[in-house]
Amino acid sequence: VENTPLAVIEWDHEFRVLRWSPAAQKLFGWKAEEVLGKRFSDWEFVVPDDIDVVNQVGHRQNEGKEHHGISRNRNYTKLGTILHCEWYNSALYNEAGKLISVLSLVLDVTVATRIEEALRKSEAQYRLLFESNPQAMWVYDLATLRFLAVNDAAVRHYGYSRSEFLEMTINDIRPPVEVRLLEEYLASEDAAPQNAGEGPHRKKHGSIIDVDITASRLTFGGRSAEFVLVHDVTERKKAEQALRISEDRY
């Protein structure tokens, strides 16, 4: 208890501090003599928004419903800094089942929590960029060729619902003659972002469009996948053809 790097705090059955280890002092800043005998509510120790969570844990322990448990809440240090902490609690009961004390091992997970929050924000931002992008985009599984994700622009442009897309493979949006070319492309070992070239795609109701495809390999949900951005160049191709006809006529 005295030498473990984890903060060790022991509470009596009324949740007053019985033991405050050197590591607890190092983590939170208060000396043992400053907190011994105090309930956690007697000083600014738990962030107010998390007090209900802490009280619920104590209630379960008082009722004998939680001999061992893990909880997470935010705690103040003596200097007013907020730490995100994981509490590993073990409750001790007498023969009558009454709570005697609770031993808590406290792990500071502030850095890990901040990283998790940053990752969630980053993921949300990239998801927004994907979903709201005006260009049709999707991700498909390189092994099965099934669509794994499609954005709103792809749903609007191709006419398939999102659920229909997720039941299909990328072969289903290509004319049969294009399937062999697709297989040759997928055999490429080049995983860098690349222009996959132009080719025809088929919409839900059978109309054929010309598209320019940019693709890159990635890992998506633990699977080898490819991210695809599609630019419809049908009208541009028609304009180019019309211009060539016009030039030939002149």
Coordinates of N, CA and C in Angstrom, one line a residue:
V1 N 0.8 -1.2 0.0 CA 0.0 0.0 0.0 C 0.9 1.3 0.0
E2 N 1.9 1.2 0.8 CA 2.8 2.4 0.9 C 3.6 2.7 -0.3
N3 N 3.9 1.6 -1.1 CA 4.8 1.8 -2.2 C 4.2 1.6 -3.6
T4 N 3.0 1.2 -3.7 CA 2.4 1.1 -5.0 C 2.3 2.4 -5.7
P5 N 2.5 2.5 -7.0 CA 2.4 3.7 -7.7 C 0.9 4.2 -7.9
L6 N 0.0 3.2 -7.7 CA -1.4 3.6 -7.7 C -1.8 4.3 -6.4
A7 N -2.7 5.3 -6.5 CA -3.2 6.0 -5.3 C -4.1 5.0 -4.5
V8 N -3.8 4.8 -3.2 CA -4.6 3.9 -2.4 C -5.4 4.7 -1.4
I9 N -6.7 4.6 -1.4 CA -7.5 5.3 -0.4 C -8.5 4.3 0.2
E10 N -8.6 4.3 1.5 CA -9.5 3.4 2.2 C -10.6 4.3 2.9
W11 N -11.8 3.9 2.8 CA -13.0 4.6 3.3 C -13.7 3.7 4.4
D12 N -14.2 4.3 5.4 CA -15.0 3.5 6.4 C -16.5 3.4 5.8
H13 N -17.3 2.8 6.6 CA -18.7 2.5 6.2 C -19.5 3.8 5.9
E14 N -19.1 4.9 6.4 CA -19.7 6.2 6.2 C -18.9 7.0 5.1
F15 N -18.0 6.3 4.5 CA -17.2 6.9 3.4 C -16.4 8.1 3.9
R16 N -15.8 7.9 5.1 CA -14.8 8.9 5.6 C -13.4 8.2 5.3
V17 N -12.4 9.1 5.1 CA -11.1 8.6 4.7 C -10.4 7.9 5.9
L18 N -10.0 6.6 5.8 CA -9.3 5.9 6.8 C -7.8 5.9 6.4
R19 N -7.5 5.8 5.1 CA -6.1 5.7 4.7 C -5.9 6.5 3.4
W20 N -4.8 7.2 3.4 CA -4.5 8.1 2.3 C -3.0 7.8 2.0
S21 N -2.7 7.1 0.9 CA -1.3 6.6 0.7 C -0.5 7.8 0.1
P22 N 0.9 7.6 0.2 CA 1.8 8.6 -0.4 C 1.4 8.9 -1.9
A23 N 1.1 7.8 -2.6 CA 0.7 8.0 -4.0 C -0.5 8.8 -4.2
A24 N -1.5 8.7 -3.2 CA -2.7 9.5 -3.3 C -2.3 11.0 -3.0
Q25 N -1.4 11.2 -2.1 CA -0.9 12.6 -1.9 C -0.3 13.1 -3.1
K26 N 0.6 12.3 -3.8 CA 1.3 12.8 -5.0 C 0.3 13.1 -6.1
L27 N -0.8 12.3 -6.2 CA -1.7 12.4 -7.3 C -2.6 13.6 -7.1
F28 N -3.2 13.7 -5.9 CA -4.2 14.7 -5.6 C -3.7 16.0 -4.9
G29 N -2.5 15.9 -4.2 CA -1.9 17.1 -3.6 C -2.2 17.2 -2.1
W30 N -3.2 16.7 -1.6 CA -3.5 16.8 -0.1 C -2.7 15.8 0.6
K31 N -2.2 16.2 1.8 CA -1.5 15.4 2.7 C -2.5 14.5 3.5
A32 N -2.1 13.4 4.0 CA -3.0 12.5 4.7 C -3.7 13.2 5.9
E33 N -2.9 14.1 6.6 CA -3.5 14.7 7.8 C -4.6 15.7 7.4
E34 N -4.6 16.2 6.1 CA -5.6 17.1 5.7 C -6.9 16.5 5.4
V35 N -6.9 15.2 5.1 CA -8.2 14.5 4.6 C -8.6 13.4 5.5
L36 N -7.8 12.8 6.4 CA -8.2 11.7 7.2 C -9.5 12.1 8.0
G37 N -10.5 11.2 8.0 CA -11.7 11.5 8.7 C -12.7 12.2 7.9
K38 N -12.4 12.7 6.8 CA -13.3 13.5 6.0 C -14.1 12.6 5.0
R39 N -15.4 12.9 4.8 CA -16.1 12.3 3.7 C -15.7 13.0 2.4
F40 N -15.9 12.3 1.3 CA -15.5 13.0 0.0 C -16.3 14.2 -0.2
S41 N -17.5 14.3 0.4 CA -18.3 15.5 0.2 C -17.9 16.7 1.1
D42 N -17.0 16.4 2.1 CA -16.6 17.4 3.0 C -15.6 18.4 2.4
W43 N -15.0 18.1 1.3 CA -14.1 19.0 0.6 C -14.2 18.9 -0.9
E44 N -13.7 19.8 -1.6 CA -13.9 19.8 -3.1 C -13.0 18.8 -3.7
F45 N -13.6 17.6 -3.8 CA -12.8 16.4 -4.3 C -13.4 15.9 -5.6
V46 N -14.7 15.8 -5.6 CA -15.4 15.2 -6.8 C -16.1 16.3 -7.6
V47 N -15.9 16.3 -8.9 CA -16.6 17.3 -9.7 C -18.1 17.2 -9.5
P48 N -18.8 18.3 -9.3 CA -20.2 18.3 -9.0 C -21.0 17.4 -9.9
D49 N -20.8 17.5 -11.2 CA -21.6 16.7 -12.2 C -21.4 15.2 -12.0
D50 N -20.4 14.8 -11.3 CA -20.1 13.4 -11.1 C -20.5 12.8 -9.8
I51 N -21.0 13.7 -8.9 CA -21.3 13.3 -7.5 C -22.4 12.2 -7.5
D52 N -23.4 12.4 -8.4 CA -24.5 11.4 -8.4 C -23.9 10.0 -8.7
V53 N -23.0 9.9 -9.7 CA -22.4 8.6 -10.0 C -21.7 8.0 -8.9
V54 N -20.9 8.8 -8.1 CA -20.2 8.4 -7.0 C -21.2 7.9 -5.9
N55 N -22.2 8.7 -5.7 CA -23.2 8.3 -4.7 C -23.9 6.9 -5.0
Q56 N -24.1 6.7 -6.3 CA -24.8 5.5 -6.7 C -23.9 4.3 -6.4
V57 N -22.5 4.5 -6.6 CA -21.6 3.4 -6.3 C -21.6 3.1 -4.8
G58 N -21.6 4.2 -4.0 CA -21.7 4.0 -2.5 C -23.0 3.4 -2.1
H59 N -24.1 3.7 -2.7 CA -25.4 3.1 -2.4 C -25.3 1.6 -2.6
R60 N -24.8 1.2 -3.8 CA -24.7 -0.3 -4.1 C -23.8 -1.0 -3.1
Q61 N -22.7 -0.3 -2.7 CA -21.8 -0.9 -1.7 C -22.5 -1.0 -0.3
N62 N -23.2 0.0 0.1 CA -24.0 -0.1 1.3 C -25.0 -1.2 1.4
E63 N -25.6 -1.5 0.2 CA -26.6 -2.6 0.2 C -26.0 -3.9 -0.1
G64 N -24.7 -4.0 -0.1 CA -24.0 -5.3 -0.3 C -24.1 -5.8 -1.8
K65 N -24.4 -4.9 -2.7 CA -24.6 -5.3 -4.1 C -23.3 -5.2 -4.9
E66 N -22.2 -4.7 -4.4 CA -21.0 -4.5 -5.2 C -19.8 -4.7 -4.3
H67 N -19.3 -6.0 -4.4 CA -18.1 -6.3 -3.6 C -16.9 -5.8 -4.3
H68 N -16.9 -5.8 -5.6 CA -15.8 -5.3 -6.4 C -16.4 -4.5 -7.6
G69 N -15.8 -3.4 -8.0 CA -16.3 -2.7 -9.1 C -15.3 -1.7 -9.6
I70 N -15.6 -1.2 -10.8 CA -14.8 -0.2 -11.4 C -15.7 1.0 -11.8
S71 N -15.3 2.2 -11.5 CA -16.0 3.3 -11.9 C -15.1 4.4 -12.4
R72 N -15.6 5.4 -13.1 CA -14.8 6.5 -13.6 C -15.5 7.8 -13.3
N73 N -14.8 8.7 -12.7 CA -15.3 10.0 -12.5 C -14.1 11.0 -12.5
R74 N -14.5 12.3 -12.4 CA -13.5 13.4 -12.4 C -13.3 13.9 -11.0
N75 N -12.0 14.1 -10.7 CA -11.7 14.6 -9.3 C -10.8 15.8 -9.4
Y76 N -11.0 16.7 -8.4 CA -10.1 17.8 -8.3 C -8.8 17.5 -7.5
T77 N -7.8 18.2 -7.9 CA -6.6 18.1 -7.1 C -6.6 19.3 -6.1
K78 N -5.7 19.4 -5.2 CA -5.6 20.5 -4.3 C -5.4 21.8 -5.0
L79 N -4.8 21.8 -6.2 CA -4.6 23.0 -6.9 C -5.7 23.4 -7.8
G80 N -6.8 22.5 -7.8 CA -7.9 22.8 -8.6 C -7.9 22.2 -10.0
T81 N -6.9 21.5 -10.4 CA -6.8 20.8 -11.6 C -7.9 19.6 -11.6
I82 N -8.5 19.3 -12.7 CA -9.4 18.2 -12.8 C -8.7 17.0 -13.5
L83 N -8.8 15.9 -12.8 CA -8.3 14.6 -13.3 C -9.4 13.7 -13.6
H84 N -9.2 12.9 -14.7 CA -10.1 11.8 -15.0 C -9.5 10.6 -14.3
C85 N -10.3 9.9 -13.4 CA -9.8 8.8 -12.7 C -10.6 7.6 -12.8
E86 N -9.9 6.4 -12.9 CA -10.6 5.1 -12.8 C -10.4 4.6 -11.3
W87 N -11.5 4.2 -10.7 CA -11.5 3.8 -9.3 C -11.8 2.3 -9.3
Y88 N -10.9 1.5 -8.8 CA -11.0 0.1 -8.6 C -11.4 -0.2 -7.1
N89 N -12.6 -0.5 -6.9 CA -13.1 -0.5 -5.5 C -13.3 -2.0 -5.0
S90 N -12.9 -2.3 -3.8 CA -13.2 -3.5 -3.1 C -13.9 -3.2 -1.8
A91 N -15.1 -3.8 -1.6 CA -15.8 -3.5 -0.4 C -15.6 -4.7 0.6
L92 N -15.5 -4.4 1.9 CA -15.3 -5.4 2.9 C -16.5 -5.4 3.8
Y93 N -17.1 -6.6 4.0 CA -18.3 -6.7 4.8 C -18.1 -7.6 6.0
N94 N -18.9 -7.4 7.1 CA -18.8 -8.3 8.2 C -19.7 -9.5 8.0
E95 N -19.7 -10.4 9.0 CA -20.5 -11.7 8.8 C -22.0 -11.4 8.7
A96 N -22.5 -10.3 9.2 CA -23.9 -9.9 9.0 C -24.2 -9.2 7.7
G97 N -23.1 -9.0 6.9 CA -23.3 -8.4 5.6 C -23.3 -6.9 5.6
K98 N -22.9 -6.3 6.7 CA -22.8 -4.9 6.8 C -21.5 -4.4 6.3
L99 N -21.5 -3.3 5.7 CA -20.3 -2.7 5.1 C -19.3 -2.2 6.2
I100 N -18.1 -2.7 6.1 CA -17.0 -2.2 7.1 C -16.2 -1.1 6.5
S101 N -15.7 -1.4 5.3 CA -14.8 -0.4 4.6 C -14.7 -0.7 3.1
V102 N -14.2 0.3 2.4 CA -14.0 0.2 1.0 C -12.5 0.6 0.7
L103 N -11.8 -0.3 0.0 CA -10.5 0.0 -0.4 C -10.5 0.4 -1.9
S104 N -9.9 1.6 -2.2 CA -10.0 2.1 -3.6 C -8.5 2.2 -4.1
L105 N -8.3 1.7 -5.3 CA -7.1 1.9 -6.1 C -7.4 2.9 -7.2
V106 N -6.7 4.0 -7.3 CA -7.1 5.1 -8.2 C -6.0 5.2 -9.3
L107 N -6.5 5.2 -10.5 CA -5.6 5.3 -11.7 C -5.9 6.6 -12.4
D108 N -5.0 7.4 -12.7 CA -5.2 8.7 -13.4 C -5.2 8.3 -14.9
V109 N -6.4 8.6 -15.6 CA -6.5 8.2 -17.0 C -6.8 9.5 -17.8
T110 N -6.3 10.7 -17.3 CA -6.6 11.9 -17.9 C -6.1 12.0 -19.3
V111 N -4.9 11.6 -19.5 CA -4.3 11.7 -20.9 C -5.0 10.7 -21.8
A112 N -5.3 9.5 -21.4 CA -6.0 8.6 -22.2 C -7.4 9.1 -22.6
T113 N -8.1 9.7 -21.6 CA -9.4 10.3 -21.8 C -9.4 11.4 -22.9
R114 N -8.4 12.2 -22.8 CA -8.2 13.3 -23.7 C -7.9 12.8 -25.1
I115 N -7.1 11.8 -25.2 CA -6.9 11.1 -26.5 C -8.1 10.5 -27.1
E116 N -8.9 9.9 -26.2 CA -10.2 9.3 -26.7 C -11.1 10.4 -27.2
E117 N -11.2 11.5 -26.5 CA -12.1 12.6 -26.9 C -11.6 13.2 -28.2
A118 N -10.3 13.3 -28.4 CA -9.8 13.9 -29.6 C -10.1 13.0 -30.8
L119 N -9.9 11.7 -30.6 CA -10.2 10.7 -31.6 C -11.7 10.7 -32.0
R120 N -12.6 10.8 -31.0 CA -14.0 10.9 -31.3 C -14.3 12.1 -32.1
K121 N -13.8 13.2 -31.7 CA -14.0 14.5 -32.4 C -13.5 14.4 -33.9
S122 N -12.3 13.8 -34.0 CA -11.7 13.7 -35.3 C -12.5 12.7 -36.2
E123 N -13.0 11.6 -35.6 CA -13.8 10.7 -36.3 C -15.1 11.3 -36.8
A124 N -15.7 12.1 -35.9 CA -17.0 12.8 -36.2 C -16.8 13.8 -37.3
Q125 N -15.6 14.5 -37.3 CA -15.4 15.5 -38.4 C -15.2 14.8 -39.7
Y126 N -14.4 13.7 -39.7 CA -14.2 13.0 -41.0 C -15.5 12.4 -41.5
R127 N -16.3 11.9 -40.5 CA -17.6 11.3 -40.9 C -18.5 12.4 -41.6
L128 N -18.5 13.6 -41.0 CA -19.3 14.7 -41.6 C -18.8 15.1 -43.0
L129 N -17.4 15.1 -43.1 CA -16.9 15.4 -44.4 C -17.3 14.4 -45.5
F130 N -17.3 13.1 -45.0 CA -17.7 12.0 -45.9 C -19.2 12.1 -46.3
E131 N -20.0 12.2 -45.2 CA -21.5 12.1 -45.4 C -22.0 13.3 -46.2
S132 N -21.5 14.5 -45.9 CA -22.0 15.7 -46.5 C -21.3 16.2 -47.8
N133 N -20.3 15.4 -48.2 CA -19.6 15.8 -49.4 C -20.5 15.8 -50.7
P134 N -20.4 16.8 -51.5 CA -21.3 16.8 -52.7 C -20.9 15.7 -53.8
Q135 N -19.6 15.2 -53.7 CA -19.2 14.2 -54.6 C -19.6 12.8 -54.1
A136 N -20.0 11.9 -55.0 CA -20.3 10.5 -54.5 C -19.1 9.9 -54.0
M137 N -19.2 9.2 -52.9 CA -18.1 8.5 -52.3 C -18.6 7.2 -51.7
W138 N -17.7 6.2 -51.6 CA -18.0 5.0 -50.9 C -16.7 4.3 -50.5
V139 N -16.9 3.3 -49.7 CA -15.8 2.4 -49.3 C -16.3 1.0 -49.5
Y140 N -15.5 0.1 -50.1 CA -15.9 -1.3 -50.4 C -14.8 -2.2 -49.9
D141 N -15.2 -3.4 -49.6 CA -14.3 -4.5 -49.1 C -13.5 -5.1 -50.3
L142 N -12.2 -5.1 -50.2 CA -11.4 -5.6 -51.3 C -11.6 -7.1 -51.5
A143 N -11.9 -7.8 -50.5 CA -12.1 -9.3 -50.6 C -13.4 -9.7 -51.2
T144 N -14.5 -9.1 -50.7 CA -15.8 -9.5 -51.1 C -16.4 -8.5 -52.2
L145 N -15.8 -7.3 -52.3 CA -16.2 -6.3 -53.2 C -17.6 -5.6 -52.7
R146 N -18.0 -6.0 -51.5 CA -19.3 -5.4 -51.0 C -19.0 -4.0 -50.5
F147 N -20.1 -3.2 -50.7 CA -20.0 -1.8 -50.2 C -20.1 -1.8 -48.7
L148 N -19.2 -1.1 -48.0 CA -19.1 -1.0 -46.6 C -19.7 0.3 -46.1
A149 N -19.6 1.4 -46.9 CA -20.2 2.7 -46.5 C -20.4 3.5 -47.8
V150 N -21.5 4.2 -47.9 CA -21.7 5.1 -49.0 C -22.2 6.4 -48.4
N151 N -21.9 7.5 -49.1 CA -22.4 8.8 -48.6 C -23.7 9.2 -49.3
D152 N -24.3 10.3 -48.8 CA -25.6 10.8 -49.3 C -25.6 11.1 -50.8
A153 N -24.4 11.7 -51.3 CA -24.4 12.0 -52.7 C -24.4 10.8 -53.6
A154 N -23.8 9.7 -53.1 CA -23.9 8.5 -53.9 C -25.3 7.9 -54.0
V155 N -26.0 8.0 -52.8 CA -27.4 7.5 -52.8 C -28.3 8.4 -53.8
R156 N -28.1 9.7 -53.7 CA -28.9 10.6 -54.6 C -28.5 10.3 -56.1
H157 N -27.3 10.2 -56.4 CA -26.8 10.2 -57.8 C -27.1 8.8 -58.5
Y158 N -27.0 7.7 -57.7 CA -27.1 6.4 -58.3 C -28.6 5.9 -58.2
G159 N -29.3 6.4 -57.3 CA -30.7 6.0 -57.1 C -31.0 4.9 -56.2
Y160 N -29.9 4.2 -55.7 CA -30.1 3.1 -54.8 C -30.2 3.7 -53.4
S161 N -31.0 3.1 -52.5 CA -31.0 3.5 -51.1 C -29.7 3.0 -50.4
R162 N -29.4 3.5 -49.3 CA -28.2 3.1 -48.6 C -28.3 1.6 -48.2
S163 N -29.4 1.1 -47.8 CA -29.6 -0.3 -47.5 C -29.4 -1.2 -48.7
E164 N -29.9 -0.7 -49.9 CA -29.6 -1.4 -51.1 C -28.2 -1.5 -51.5
F165 N -27.5 -0.3 -51.4 CA -26.0 -0.3 -51.6 C -25.3 -1.3 -50.8
L166 N -25.7 -1.4 -49.5 CA -24.9 -2.3 -48.6 C -25.2 -3.7 -48.8
E167 N -26.2 -4.0 -49.7 CA -26.4 -5.4 -50.1 C -25.8 -5.8 -51.4
M168 N -25.1 -4.8 -52.0 CA -24.5 -5.0 -53.3 C -23.0 -5.1 -53.3
T169 N -22.4 -5.4 -54.5 CA -21.0 -5.3 -54.7 C -20.8 -4.3 -55.7
I170 N -19.5 -3.9 -55.9 CA -19.2 -2.8 -56.9 C -19.4 -3.3 -58.3
N171 N -19.4 -4.7 -58.5 CA -19.7 -5.2 -59.8 C -21.2 -4.9 -60.2
D172 N -22.1 -4.7 -59.3 CA -23.5 -4.5 -59.6 C -23.7 -3.1 -60.2
I173 N -22.7 -2.2 -60.1 CA -23.0 -0.9 -60.7 C -22.1 -0.7 -62.0
R174 N -21.6 -1.8 -62.5 CA -20.8 -1.8 -63.7 C -21.4 -2.6 -64.8
P175 N -21.3 -2.2 -66.1 CA -21.8 -3.1 -67.2 C -20.9 -4.3 -67.2
P176 N -21.4 -5.5 -67.6 CA -20.7 -6.7 -67.6 C -19.3 -6.7 -68.2
V177 N -19.2 -5.9 -69.3 CA -17.9 -5.9 -70.0 C -16.8 -5.2 -69.2
E178 N -17.2 -4.4 -68.2 CA -16.2 -3.7 -67.4 C -15.7 -4.5 -66.2
V179 N -16.4 -5.6 -65.9 CA -16.0 -6.4 -64.7 C -14.6 -6.9 -64.8
R180 N -14.2 -7.4 -66.0 CA -12.8 -7.9 -66.1 C -11.8 -6.8 -65.9
L181 N -12.0 -5.6 -66.4 CA -11.1 -4.5 -66.2 C -11.0 -4.2 -64.7
L182 N -12.1 -4.3 -64.0 CA -12.1 -4.0 -62.6 C -11.2 -5.1 -61.9
E183 N -11.4 -6.3 -62.3 CA -10.6 -7.4 -61.6 C -9.1 -7.2 -61.9
E184 N -8.7 -6.7 -63.0 CA -7.3 -6.4 -63.3 C -6.8 -5.2 -62.4
Y185 N -7.6 -4.2 -62.3 CA -7.3 -3.1 -61.5 C -7.0 -3.5 -60.0
L186 N -8.0 -4.4 -59.5 CA -7.9 -4.8 -58.1 C -6.7 -5.6 -57.8
A187 N -6.1 -6.3 -58.9 CA -4.9 -7.1 -58.7 C -3.7 -6.3 -58.5
S188 N -3.8 -5.0 -58.7 CA -2.6 -4.1 -58.5 C -2.2 -4.0 -57.1
E189 N -0.9 -4.0 -56.8 CA -0.4 -3.9 -55.5 C -0.2 -2.5 -55.0
D190 N -0.4 -1.5 -55.9 CA -0.2 -0.1 -55.5 C -1.2 0.4 -54.6
A191 N -0.8 0.6 -53.3 CA -1.8 1.0 -52.3 C -1.9 2.6 -52.1
A192 N -1.1 3.3 -52.9 CA -1.1 4.7 -52.8 C -2.3 5.3 -53.5
P193 N -2.7 6.6 -53.0 CA -3.8 7.2 -53.7 C -3.5 7.3 -55.2
Q194 N -4.5 7.1 -56.0 CA -4.3 7.0 -57.4 C -5.5 7.3 -58.2
N195 N -5.3 7.7 -59.4 CA -6.5 7.9 -60.3 C -6.7 6.6 -61.0
A196 N -7.9 6.0 -60.8 CA -8.3 4.7 -61.3 C -8.8 4.8 -62.7
G197 N -8.9 6.0 -63.2 CA -9.3 6.2 -64.6 C -10.8 6.4 -64.8
E198 N -11.2 6.5 -66.1 CA -12.6 6.7 -66.4 C -13.2 5.4 -66.8
G199 N -14.5 5.4 -66.7 CA -15.2 4.2 -67.1 C -16.7 4.4 -66.9
P200 N -17.5 3.4 -67.4 CA -19.0 3.6 -67.3 C -19.5 2.9 -66.0
H201 N -20.5 3.6 -65.4 CA -21.2 3.0 -64.2 C -22.7 3.0 -64.6
R202 N -23.4 2.1 -64.0 CA -24.8 1.9 -64.2 C -25.6 2.3 -63.0
K203 N -26.6 3.2 -63.2 CA -27.5 3.6 -62.2 C -28.6 2.6 -61.9
K204 N -29.4 2.8 -60.9 CA -30.4 1.8 -60.5 C -31.4 1.5 -61.6
H205 N -31.8 2.5 -62.4 CA -32.8 2.2 -63.4 C -32.2 2.0 -64.8
G206 N -30.9 1.6 -64.8 CA -30.2 1.1 -66.0 C -29.5 2.2 -66.9
S207 N -29.6 3.5 -66.6 CA -28.9 4.4 -67.4 C -27.4 4.3 -67.1
I208 N -26.6 4.6 -68.1 CA -25.2 4.5 -68.0 C -24.6 5.9 -68.0
I209 N -23.7 6.1 -67.0 CA -23.0 7.4 -66.9 C -21.5 7.1 -67.0
D210 N -20.8 8.1 -67.5 CA -19.3 8.1 -67.5 C -18.8 8.7 -66.2
V211 N -17.8 8.1 -65.6 CA -17.3 8.6 -64.3 C -15.8 8.6 -64.3
D212 N -15.2 9.5 -63.6 CA -13.8 9.6 -63.3 C -13.6 9.2 -61.9
I213 N -12.7 8.2 -61.6 CA -12.6 7.6 -60.3 C -11.2 7.8 -59.7
T214 N -11.2 8.3 -58.4 CA -10.0 8.4 -57.7 C -10.1 7.4 -56.5
A215 N -9.1 6.6 -56.2 CA -9.3 5.6 -55.2 C -8.0 5.5 -54.4
S216 N -8.1 5.0 -53.2 CA -7.0 4.7 -52.3 C -7.3 3.6 -51.4
R217 N -6.3 2.7 -51.1 CA -6.4 1.6 -50.3 C -6.4 2.0 -48.8
L218 N -7.1 1.4 -47.9 CA -7.1 1.7 -46.5 C -7.6 0.5 -45.7
T219 N -7.5 0.6 -44.4 CA -8.1 -0.4 -43.5 C -9.4 0.2 -42.9
F220 N -10.5 -0.5 -43.1 CA -11.8 0.1 -42.6 C -12.5 -1.0 -41.8
G221 N -12.7 -0.7 -40.5 CA -13.3 -1.6 -39.6 C -12.5 -3.0 -39.5
G222 N -11.2 -2.9 -39.7 CA -10.4 -4.1 -39.6 C -10.3 -4.8 -40.9
R223 N -10.9 -4.3 -42.0 CA -10.9 -5.0 -43.3 C -10.0 -4.2 -44.3
S224 N -9.4 -5.0 -45.2 CA -8.7 -4.3 -46.3 C -9.8 -3.8 -47.3
A225 N -9.7 -2.5 -47.5 CA -10.8 -1.8 -48.2 C -10.2 -0.8 -49.2
E226 N -11.1 -0.2 -50.0 CA -10.7 0.9 -50.9 C -11.7 2.0 -50.8
F227 N -11.2 3.2 -50.6 CA -12.0 4.4 -50.6 C -12.1 4.9 -52.0
V228 N -13.3 5.3 -52.5 CA -13.5 5.7 -53.9 C -14.2 7.0 -53.9
L229 N -13.7 8.0 -54.7 CA -14.4 9.2 -55.0 C -14.8 9.2 -56.4
V230 N -16.0 9.5 -56.7 CA -16.5 9.4 -58.1 C -17.0 10.8 -58.6
H231 N -16.5 11.1 -59.8 CA -16.9 12.4 -60.4 C -17.6 12.0 -61.8
D232 N -18.8 12.4 -61.9 CA -19.6 12.1 -63.1 C -19.2 13.1 -64.2
V233 N -18.6 12.5 -65.3 CA -18.1 13.3 -66.4 C -19.0 13.1 -67.6
T234 N -20.2 12.6 -67.5 CA -21.0 12.3 -68.6 C -21.3 13.5 -69.5
E235 N -21.7 14.6 -68.8 CA -22.0 15.9 -69.6 C -20.7 16.4 -70.2
R236 N -19.6 16.3 -69.6 CA -18.3 16.8 -70.2 C -18.0 16.0 -71.4
K237 N -18.2 14.6 -71.3 CA -17.9 13.8 -72.5 C -18.8 14.1 -73.6
K238 N -20.1 14.4 -73.3 CA -21.0 14.7 -74.4 C -20.6 16.0 -75.1
A239 N -20.1 17.0 -74.2 CA -19.7 18.3 -74.8 C -18.4 18.1 -75.6
E240 N -17.5 17.3 -75.2 CA -16.3 17.0 -76.0 C -16.6 16.4 -77.3
Q241 N -17.5 15.4 -77.3 CA -17.9 14.7 -78.5 C -18.6 15.7 -79.4
A242 N -19.5 16.6 -78.9 CA -20.2 17.6 -79.7 C -19.1 18.5 -80.4
L243 N -18.1 18.9 -79.6 CA -17.1 19.8 -80.1 C -16.3 19.1 -81.2
R244 N -16.0 17.8 -81.0 CA -15.3 17.1 -82.1 C -16.1 17.1 -83.4
I245 N -17.4 16.8 -83.3 CA -18.3 16.7 -84.4 C -18.3 18.1 -85.1
S246 N -18.4 19.1 -84.3 CA -18.5 20.5 -84.8 C -17.2 20.8 -85.5
E247 N -16.0 20.4 -85.0 CA -14.8 20.8 -85.6 C -14.7 20.0 -86.9
D248 N -15.1 18.7 -87.0 CA -15.0 17.9 -88.2 C -15.9 18.6 -89.3
R249 N -17.1 19.1 -88.8 CA -18.0 19.7 -89.8 C -17.4 20.9 -90.4
Y250 N -16.8 21.8 -89.5 CA -16.2 23.0 -90.1 C -15.0 22.6 -90.9

